[in-house]
Coordinates of C-alpha atoms in Angstrom, one line a residue:
Chain A
M14 CA 14.9 -3.5 -21.5
S15 CA 17.2 -6.1 -20.0
M16 CA 15.9 -9.5 -18.8
S17 CA 16.9 -8.7 -15.2
S18 CA 14.9 -5.4 -15.1
V19 CA 11.8 -7.2 -16.6
L20 CA 12.1 -9.8 -13.8
R21 CA 12.5 -7.1 -11.2
D22 CA 9.2 -5.5 -12.4
V23 CA 7.5 -8.9 -12.5
R24 CA 8.6 -9.5 -8.9
L25 CA 7.4 -6.0 -7.9
G26 CA 4.0 -6.7 -9.4
V27 CA 3.6 -10.1 -7.7
I28 CA 4.6 -8.6 -4.3
G29 CA 2.2 -5.7 -4.9
I30 CA -0.8 -8.0 -5.6
L31 CA 0.0 -10.6 -3.0
P32 CA -1.9 -9.2 0.0
I33 CA -4.9 -8.5 -2.3
A34 CA -4.8 -12.0 -3.8
L35 CA -4.6 -13.5 -0.4
A36 CA -7.7 -11.5 0.6
A37 CA -9.4 -13.1 -2.4
V38 CA -8.8 -16.6 -1.2
P39 CA -11.9 -16.9 1.1
F40 CA -14.0 -15.7 -1.8
G41 CA -12.5 -18.2 -4.3
L42 CA -13.1 -21.0 -1.7
L43 CA -16.7 -19.8 -1.3
L44 CA -17.2 -19.7 -5.1
G45 CA -15.9 -23.2 -5.5
S46 CA -18.1 -24.7 -2.8
E47 CA -21.2 -22.7 -4.0
A48 CA -20.6 -23.9 -7.6
V49 CA -20.6 -27.5 -6.5
R50 CA -23.8 -27.0 -4.5
R51 CA -25.4 -25.5 -7.6
G52 CA -24.5 -28.5 -9.7
L53 CA -21.4 -27.4 -11.5
S54 CA -18.5 -29.8 -11.6
P55 CA -15.1 -28.9 -10.3
A56 CA -13.8 -28.9 -13.9
E57 CA -16.6 -26.5 -15.0
I58 CA -16.1 -23.9 -12.3
S59 CA -12.3 -24.1 -12.7
L60 CA -12.8 -23.5 -16.4
M61 CA -14.9 -20.4 -15.5
S62 CA -12.2 -19.1 -13.2
M63 CA -9.7 -19.6 -16.0
I64 CA -11.4 -18.0 -18.9
V65 CA -13.9 -15.5 -17.3
F66 CA -11.7 -14.5 -14.4
A67 CA -14.2 -12.0 -12.9
G68 CA -15.1 -12.6 -9.3
S69 CA -18.4 -10.6 -9.0
A70 CA -19.8 -11.9 -12.3
Q71 CA -18.9 -15.5 -11.3
F72 CA -20.6 -15.2 -8.0
L73 CA -23.8 -13.7 -9.4
T74 CA -24.1 -16.2 -12.3
V75 CA -23.3 -19.2 -10.1
S76 CA -26.1 -18.1 -7.7
I77 CA -28.6 -18.1 -10.6
W78 CA -27.3 -21.1 -12.4
S79 CA -29.7 -23.8 -13.7
H80 CA -29.5 -26.9 -15.8
P81 CA -29.4 -27.0 -18.8
A82 CA -27.5 -23.7 -18.5
P83 CA -29.4 -20.7 -20.1
W84 CA -26.3 -19.5 -21.9
A85 CA -27.7 -16.2 -23.3
A86 CA -29.1 -15.1 -20.0
L87 CA -25.9 -15.9 -18.1
A88 CA -23.7 -14.1 -20.7
L89 CA -26.0 -11.1 -20.5
A90 CA -25.8 -11.1 -16.7
A91 CA -22.0 -11.3 -16.9
F92 CA -21.9 -8.5 -19.5
L93 CA -24.1 -6.1 -17.4
I94 CA -22.1 -6.7 -14.2
N95 CA -18.8 -6.1 -16.1
L96 CA -19.9 -2.9 -17.9
R97 CA -17.8 -1.0 -15.4
H98 CA -14.7 -2.5 -17.2
V99 CA -15.5 -0.3 -20.2
L100 CA -14.8 2.7 -18.0
M101 CA -11.8 1.0 -16.4
S102 CA -10.1 0.0 -19.6
A103 CA -10.8 3.4 -21.2
S104 CA -9.1 5.0 -18.2
L105 CA -6.1 2.6 -18.3
S106 CA -5.7 2.8 -22.1
P107 CA -3.6 6.1 -22.3
K108 CA -1.3 4.7 -19.5
L109 CA -0.4 1.7 -21.7
K110 CA 0.4 3.4 -25.0
H111 CA 3.8 1.9 -25.0
F112 CA 2.4 -1.7 -24.8
R113 CA 2.2 -3.8 -28.1
S114 CA -1.3 -4.6 -29.4
S115 CA -0.8 -8.3 -28.6
Q116 CA 0.1 -7.3 -25.0
K117 CA -3.0 -5.1 -24.8
A118 CA -5.1 -8.0 -25.9
L119 CA -3.8 -10.0 -23.0
V120 CA -4.0 -7.1 -20.6
A121 CA -7.8 -6.9 -21.3
F122 CA -8.2 -10.6 -20.7
L123 CA -6.7 -10.2 -17.2
L124 CA -8.3 -6.9 -16.3
A125 CA -10.0 -7.9 -13.0
D126 CA -11.0 -5.0 -10.6
E127 CA -8.0 -5.5 -8.3
I128 CA -5.5 -5.7 -11.2
W129 CA -7.0 -2.5 -12.6
A130 CA -7.0 -0.6 -9.3
L131 CA -3.4 -1.6 -8.4
N132 CA -2.1 -0.6 -11.9
E133 CA -4.0 2.8 -11.8
R134 CA -2.3 3.4 -8.4
R135 CA 1.1 2.4 -9.9
A136 CA 0.5 4.8 -12.9
M137 CA 0.3 7.7 -10.4
I138 CA 4.0 7.3 -9.4
H139 CA 5.6 5.3 -12.2
Q140 CA 5.1 4.2 -15.8
I141 CA 3.4 0.8 -15.9
T142 CA 5.7 -1.8 -17.6
P143 CA 4.5 -5.1 -19.1
G144 CA 6.5 -6.9 -16.4
F145 CA 4.7 -5.1 -13.6
Y146 CA 1.2 -5.5 -15.1
F147 CA 1.6 -9.2 -15.9
G148 CA 3.3 -9.8 -12.5
T149 CA 0.2 -8.4 -10.7
A150 CA -2.1 -10.4 -13.0
L151 CA -0.1 -13.7 -12.7
G152 CA -0.3 -13.5 -8.9
L153 CA -4.1 -13.0 -8.7
Y154 CA -4.8 -15.5 -11.6
V155 CA -2.9 -18.4 -10.0
I156 CA -4.3 -17.8 -6.5
W157 CA -7.9 -17.2 -7.7
L158 CA -7.8 -20.5 -9.7
A159 CA -6.2 -22.4 -6.8
A160 CA -8.7 -21.1 -4.3
T161 CA -11.6 -22.0 -6.6
I162 CA -10.4 -25.6 -7.0
A163 CA -9.8 -25.9 -3.2
G164 CA -13.3 -24.6 -2.6
T165 CA -14.8 -27.4 -4.6
V166 CA -13.0 -29.9 -2.4
L167 CA -13.5 -28.3 1.0
G168 CA -17.1 -27.4 0.4
E169 CA -19.3 -27.0 3.4
T170 CA -16.4 -27.3 6.0
L171 CA -15.6 -23.6 5.3
P172 CA -16.7 -20.9 7.8
A173 CA -18.8 -18.0 6.3
P174 CA -16.5 -15.0 5.5
E175 CA -18.6 -12.6 7.5
T176 CA -18.0 -14.5 10.8
I177 CA -14.3 -13.5 10.6
G178 CA -14.9 -10.0 9.1
F179 CA -13.5 -11.1 5.7
D180 CA -16.4 -9.8 3.7
F181 CA -15.2 -6.3 4.6
V182 CA -11.7 -6.8 3.1
F183 CA -12.6 -5.6 -0.4
A184 CA -14.5 -2.6 0.9
A185 CA -11.5 -1.7 3.1
L186 CA -9.1 -2.2 0.1
F187 CA -11.2 0.0 -2.2
I188 CA -11.6 2.7 0.5
S189 CA -7.9 2.9 1.0
L190 CA -7.4 3.1 -2.8
V191 CA -10.0 5.8 -3.1
T192 CA -8.2 7.9 -0.5
G193 CA -5.1 7.4 -2.6
F194 CA -6.8 8.7 -5.8
A195 CA -8.6 11.5 -3.9
K196 CA -5.6 13.8 -3.2
T197 CA -7.2 17.3 -3.8
W198 CA -10.5 19.0 -3.2
R199 CA -11.4 18.2 -6.9
A200 CA -12.1 14.6 -5.9
L201 CA -14.7 15.6 -3.3
P202 CA -17.6 16.3 -5.8
V203 CA -16.6 13.2 -7.7
V204 CA -16.8 10.9 -4.7
I205 CA -20.0 12.5 -3.4
S206 CA -21.8 12.4 -6.8
S207 CA -20.8 8.8 -7.3
L208 CA -21.9 7.8 -3.8
A209 CA -25.3 9.6 -4.2
A210 CA -26.0 8.3 -7.7
S211 CA -25.1 4.7 -7.0
L212 CA -27.2 4.5 -3.8
L213 CA -30.1 6.1 -5.5
F214 CA -29.9 3.9 -8.6
K215 CA -29.6 0.7 -6.5
S216 CA -32.6 1.6 -4.3
V217 CA -34.8 2.4 -7.3
F218 CA -33.7 -0.2 -9.8
G219 CA -31.8 -2.9 -7.8
G220 CA -29.5 -5.1 -9.9
T221 CA -25.9 -4.2 -10.6
G222 CA -26.3 -1.1 -12.8
F223 CA -25.5 1.1 -9.8
I224 CA -21.7 0.8 -10.4
V225 CA -21.9 2.3 -13.9
A226 CA -24.5 4.9 -12.8
G227 CA -22.2 6.0 -9.9
G228 CA -19.1 6.0 -12.2
L229 CA -20.9 8.1 -14.8
A230 CA -22.2 10.6 -12.2
G231 CA -18.7 11.0 -10.8
M232 CA -17.3 11.6 -14.3
I233 CA -20.0 14.2 -15.1
A234 CA -19.1 16.0 -11.8
A235 CA -15.4 16.0 -12.8
A236 CA -16.3 17.3 -16.3
L237 CA -18.3 20.2 -14.8
L238 CA -15.4 21.4 -12.6
P239 CA -13.4 24.4 -13.8
P240 CA -10.4 23.4 -15.9
E241 CA -7.4 22.5 -13.7
Q242 CA -4.9 25.4 -13.4
K243 CA -1.3 24.6 -13.6
E244 CA 0.0 26.0 -10.3
A245 CA 3.3 27.7 -9.9
P246 CA 5.7 25.5 -7.9
Chain B
M3 CA -13.4 -34.6 -15.9
N4 CA -17.2 -33.9 -15.9
L5 CA -18.1 -31.3 -18.5
D6 CA -21.7 -30.6 -19.5
P7 CA -22.0 -29.1 -23.1
A8 CA -24.6 -26.5 -22.1
T9 CA -22.6 -25.4 -19.1
V10 CA -19.4 -25.2 -21.1
M11 CA -21.2 -23.2 -23.8
A12 CA -22.5 -20.8 -21.1
I13 CA -19.1 -20.3 -19.6
I14 CA -17.6 -19.6 -23.0
A15 CA -20.3 -17.1 -23.7
M16 CA -19.6 -15.4 -20.3
A17 CA -15.9 -15.2 -21.2
F18 CA -16.7 -13.4 -24.5
A19 CA -19.1 -11.0 -22.8
T20 CA -16.5 -10.2 -20.1
Y21 CA -13.7 -9.8 -22.7
A22 CA -15.9 -7.4 -24.8
T23 CA -16.2 -5.0 -21.8
R24 CA -12.5 -5.2 -21.0
I25 CA -11.2 -4.7 -24.5
S26 CA -13.6 -1.9 -25.5
G27 CA -11.7 0.8 -23.6
F28 CA -8.5 -0.1 -25.5
I29 CA -10.3 0.0 -28.8
I30 CA -11.7 3.5 -28.2
G31 CA -8.6 4.6 -26.3
P32 CA -6.7 6.2 -29.2
Y33 CA -9.7 8.3 -30.0
L34 CA -10.1 9.8 -26.5
P35 CA -9.0 13.4 -26.1
E36 CA -5.8 14.4 -24.3
Q37 CA -7.3 17.6 -22.7
G38 CA -10.7 19.2 -22.0
R39 CA -13.8 18.2 -20.2
L40 CA -13.9 14.6 -21.4
K41 CA -10.2 14.2 -20.3
Q42 CA -11.2 15.5 -16.8
A43 CA -14.1 13.0 -16.7
L44 CA -11.8 10.1 -17.6
D45 CA -9.2 11.1 -15.0
A46 CA -12.0 10.8 -12.4
V47 CA -12.9 7.2 -13.4
P48 CA -10.7 5.5 -10.7
A49 CA -12.2 7.5 -7.7
A50 CA -15.8 7.5 -9.2
V51 CA -16.0 3.7 -10.1
L52 CA -14.3 2.5 -6.9
T53 CA -16.7 4.7 -4.8
A54 CA -19.7 3.3 -6.7
V55 CA -18.5 -0.3 -6.2
I56 CA -18.4 -0.1 -2.4
A57 CA -21.3 2.4 -1.8
P58 CA -24.0 -0.2 -1.0
T59 CA -21.6 -2.1 1.4
L60 CA -21.0 1.1 3.4
F61 CA -24.7 1.5 4.2
N62 CA -25.4 -2.2 4.9
S63 CA -25.3 -1.6 8.7
P64 CA -23.9 0.9 11.2
A65 CA -20.9 -1.4 11.7
E66 CA -19.9 -1.1 8.0
L67 CA -20.3 2.7 8.0
F68 CA -18.2 3.0 11.2
A69 CA -15.5 0.7 9.8
A70 CA -15.5 2.6 6.5
V71 CA -14.7 5.9 8.3
V72 CA -12.1 4.2 10.4
T73 CA -10.5 2.7 7.3
A74 CA -10.4 6.0 5.4
I75 CA -8.7 7.7 8.4
A76 CA -6.2 4.8 8.8
A77 CA -5.5 4.8 5.0
R78 CA -4.1 8.4 5.4
R79 CA -1.3 7.1 7.6
L80 CA -0.9 3.4 6.9
P81 CA -0.1 1.4 3.7
A82 CA -3.1 -0.5 2.2
L83 CA -2.5 -3.7 4.1
G84 CA -2.5 -1.9 7.4
A85 CA -5.6 0.0 6.6
I86 CA -7.4 -3.2 5.6
A87 CA -6.4 -4.9 8.9
V88 CA -7.7 -1.9 10.9
G89 CA -10.9 -1.9 8.9
V90 CA -11.6 -5.6 9.4
C91 CA -11.0 -5.2 13.2
A92 CA -13.4 -2.2 13.2
V93 CA -16.2 -4.1 11.4
L94 CA -15.9 -7.0 13.8
L95 CA -16.0 -4.6 16.8
G96 CA -18.9 -2.7 15.2
R97 CA -20.9 -5.9 14.6
Q98 CA -20.4 -6.7 18.3
F99 CA -21.5 -3.3 19.7
L100 CA -23.6 -1.5 17.0
G101 CA -27.0 -2.8 16.0
H102 CA -28.8 -2.7 12.7
W103 CA -30.4 0.3 11.1

């Protein structure tokens, strides 16, 4: 593959992630300011955005942070919140067969929800290239880190995201992605099972296990459907 | 530069925990079937997991449920960014005019 076509794919990836990354800015700001309030230094929360790079896990652990940090409890919390990434990476794996092992190792490091969702969407219409994947990841990584750092500086001068409707941005993004994935009637039992199981699990057990519970319920519903017939064109 | 050893240790542990979840699918990937029931289940992961992530948000308040329906309809006709803009306007309107459960 020529250099110019790699650069073209990188640019496509960056452009694709840009609106999503900009939507993440208020959350990065909030994370930075919340971290400082909980006694983490700007250097520490920046390090977390650099090497953990997982918004929901960062929010939850920062909200329960104490000093000295209970590292095992915090790591376990991050692990449980991120269990959904087992399903996400398993689903993405066959679409990246042409990536080298070293590239897959880096892909996994950068596999935030938004990166995963955008690349799954891309895989529906086009083979994912390393240029495209790392373009999307680069865009989110830089903006997420910059927003985190800015949040530590701006602190309490920031408006709460819900006053400007920004807390709904991710829900809206994920809804529009689900409508993209749910093209045929076969998606209906998947979406309904996932919805029912995740709500039930959350109301009974609380916590963050509801994502995996809903994901598994949707997968079971899909497995129970009659095998897909290849229809004549 | 202010780095507390216990905090840095916790952040590194979180990084390993997160990486473990994200690499696992690539490790088991080559052993996953290319057809059959398990393949059907794996193909459903995007819709199933994304739905589960947002499910609790949808039922937070009538405003969110209203905005979710509006967003889903908008997403059939508009690109993602347009659907998001419509959804955010809908949730703000909903919070103005719809109460709580």
